[in-house]
PDB file of C-alpha atoms in Angstrom:
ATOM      1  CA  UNK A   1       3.228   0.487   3.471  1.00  0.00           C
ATOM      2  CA  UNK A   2      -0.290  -0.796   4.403  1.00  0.00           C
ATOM      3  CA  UNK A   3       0.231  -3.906   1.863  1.00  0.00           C
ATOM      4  CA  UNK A   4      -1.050  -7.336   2.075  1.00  0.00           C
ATOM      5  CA  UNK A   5       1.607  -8.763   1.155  1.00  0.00           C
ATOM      6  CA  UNK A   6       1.642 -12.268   3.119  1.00  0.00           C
ATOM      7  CA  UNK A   7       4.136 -13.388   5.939  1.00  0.00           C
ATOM      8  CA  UNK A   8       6.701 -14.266   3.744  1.00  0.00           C
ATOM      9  CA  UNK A   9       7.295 -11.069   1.671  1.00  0.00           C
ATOM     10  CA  UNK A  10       6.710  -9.073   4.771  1.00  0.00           C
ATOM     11  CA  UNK A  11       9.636 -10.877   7.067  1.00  0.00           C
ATOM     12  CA  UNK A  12      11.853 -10.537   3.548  1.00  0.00           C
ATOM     13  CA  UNK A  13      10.988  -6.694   2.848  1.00  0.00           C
ATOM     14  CA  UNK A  14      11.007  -5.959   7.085  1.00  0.00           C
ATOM     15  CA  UNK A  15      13.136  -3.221   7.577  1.00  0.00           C
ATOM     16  CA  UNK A  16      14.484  -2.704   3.753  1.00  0.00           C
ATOM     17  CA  UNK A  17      14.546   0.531   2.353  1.00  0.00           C
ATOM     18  CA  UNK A  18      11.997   1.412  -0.012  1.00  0.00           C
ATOM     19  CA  UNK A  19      14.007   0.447  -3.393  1.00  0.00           C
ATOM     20  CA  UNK A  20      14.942  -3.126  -2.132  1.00  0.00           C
ATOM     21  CA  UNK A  21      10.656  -3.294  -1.096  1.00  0.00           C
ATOM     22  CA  UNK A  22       9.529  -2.263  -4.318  1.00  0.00           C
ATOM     23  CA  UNK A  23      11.683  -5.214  -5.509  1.00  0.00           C
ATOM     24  CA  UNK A  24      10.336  -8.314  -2.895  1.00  0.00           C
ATOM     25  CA  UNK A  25       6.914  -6.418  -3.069  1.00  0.00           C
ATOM     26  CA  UNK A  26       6.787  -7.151  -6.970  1.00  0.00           C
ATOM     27  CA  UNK A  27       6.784 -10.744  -6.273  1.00  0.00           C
ATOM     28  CA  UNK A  28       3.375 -10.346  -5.189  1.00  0.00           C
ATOM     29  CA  UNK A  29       0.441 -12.010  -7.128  1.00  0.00           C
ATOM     30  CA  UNK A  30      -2.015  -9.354  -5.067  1.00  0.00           C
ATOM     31  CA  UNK A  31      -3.646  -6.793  -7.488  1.00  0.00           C
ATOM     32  CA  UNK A  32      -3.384  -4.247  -5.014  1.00  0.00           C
ATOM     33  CA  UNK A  33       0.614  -4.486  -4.671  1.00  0.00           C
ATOM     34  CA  UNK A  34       1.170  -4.578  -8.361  1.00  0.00           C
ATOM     35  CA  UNK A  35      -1.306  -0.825  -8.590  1.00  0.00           C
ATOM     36  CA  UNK A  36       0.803   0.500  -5.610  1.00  0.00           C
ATOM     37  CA  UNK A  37       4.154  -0.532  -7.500  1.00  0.00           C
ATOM     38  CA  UNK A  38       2.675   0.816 -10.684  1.00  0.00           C
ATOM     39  CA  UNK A  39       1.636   4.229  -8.884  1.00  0.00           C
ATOM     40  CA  UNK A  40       5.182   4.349  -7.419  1.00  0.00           C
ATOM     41  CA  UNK A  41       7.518   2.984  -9.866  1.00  0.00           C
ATOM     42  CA  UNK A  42       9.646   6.668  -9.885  1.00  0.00           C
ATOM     43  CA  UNK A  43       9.577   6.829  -5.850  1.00  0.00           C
ATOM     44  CA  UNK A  44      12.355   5.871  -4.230  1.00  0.00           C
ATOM     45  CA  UNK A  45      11.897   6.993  -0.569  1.00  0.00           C
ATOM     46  CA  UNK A  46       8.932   6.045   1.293  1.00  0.00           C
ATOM     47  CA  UNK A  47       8.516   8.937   4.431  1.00  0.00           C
ATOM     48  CA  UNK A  48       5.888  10.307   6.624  1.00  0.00           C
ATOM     49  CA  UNK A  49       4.174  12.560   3.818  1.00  0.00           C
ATOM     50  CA  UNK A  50       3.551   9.521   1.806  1.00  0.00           C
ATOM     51  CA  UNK A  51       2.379   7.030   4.348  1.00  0.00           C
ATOM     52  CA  UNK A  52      -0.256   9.684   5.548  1.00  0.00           C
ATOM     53  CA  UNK A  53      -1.534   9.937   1.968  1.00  0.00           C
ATOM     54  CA  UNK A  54      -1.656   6.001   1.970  1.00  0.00           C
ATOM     55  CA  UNK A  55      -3.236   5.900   5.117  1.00  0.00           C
ATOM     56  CA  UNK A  56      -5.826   8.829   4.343  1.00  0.00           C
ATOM     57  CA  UNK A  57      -6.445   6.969   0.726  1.00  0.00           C
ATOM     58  CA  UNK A  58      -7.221   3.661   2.001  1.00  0.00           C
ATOM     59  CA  UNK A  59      -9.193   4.707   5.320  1.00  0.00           C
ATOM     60  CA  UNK A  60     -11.433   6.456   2.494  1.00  0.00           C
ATOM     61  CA  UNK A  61     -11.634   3.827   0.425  1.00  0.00           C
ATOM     62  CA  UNK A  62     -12.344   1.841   3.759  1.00  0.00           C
ATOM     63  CA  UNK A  63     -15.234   4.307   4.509  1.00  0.00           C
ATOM     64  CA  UNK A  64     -16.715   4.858   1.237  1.00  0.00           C
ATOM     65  CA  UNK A  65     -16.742   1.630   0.079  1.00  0.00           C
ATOM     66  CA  UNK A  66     -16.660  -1.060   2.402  1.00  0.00           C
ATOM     67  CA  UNK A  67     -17.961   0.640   5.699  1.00  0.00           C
ATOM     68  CA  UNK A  68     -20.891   2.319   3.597  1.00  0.00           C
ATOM     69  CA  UNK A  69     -24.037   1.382   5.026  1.00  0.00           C
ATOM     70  CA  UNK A  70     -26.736   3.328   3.163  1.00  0.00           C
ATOM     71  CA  UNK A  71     -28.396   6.584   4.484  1.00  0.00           C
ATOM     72  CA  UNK A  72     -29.982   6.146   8.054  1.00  0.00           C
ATOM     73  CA  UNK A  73     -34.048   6.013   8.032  1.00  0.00           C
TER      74      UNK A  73
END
């Protein structure tokens, strides 16, 4: 789901289904795992459609905020 989770949590959710994650993902102290859970506390399936989103949200946020270098001169 494009989480930092941490080792741990990861090798515990591995190949859960998307209920059971929500559940070891909560354990998570990261800010950005408790706004995912938060933003998908009614889903319970996790499928293609929603890991493009994910991917398309975070390679913006990527782009516009961390990759952003400023107009060229």
């Amino acid at each position: 789901n494009l989480l930092p989770i941490g080792q741990n949590l990861n090798g515990e959710a591995s190949t859960a289904n998307f209920i059971r994650k929500k559940q070891i993902y909560s354990n998570s102290d990261y800010q950005t795992v408790q706004r995912f859970l938060a933003e998908n506390i009614e889903n319970d399936f996790w499928g293609e459609e929603k890991i493009v989103q994910r991917a398309l949200f975070l390679s913006e946020l990527a782009y516009n905020n961390i990759w952003s270098f400023g107009s060229p001169e």
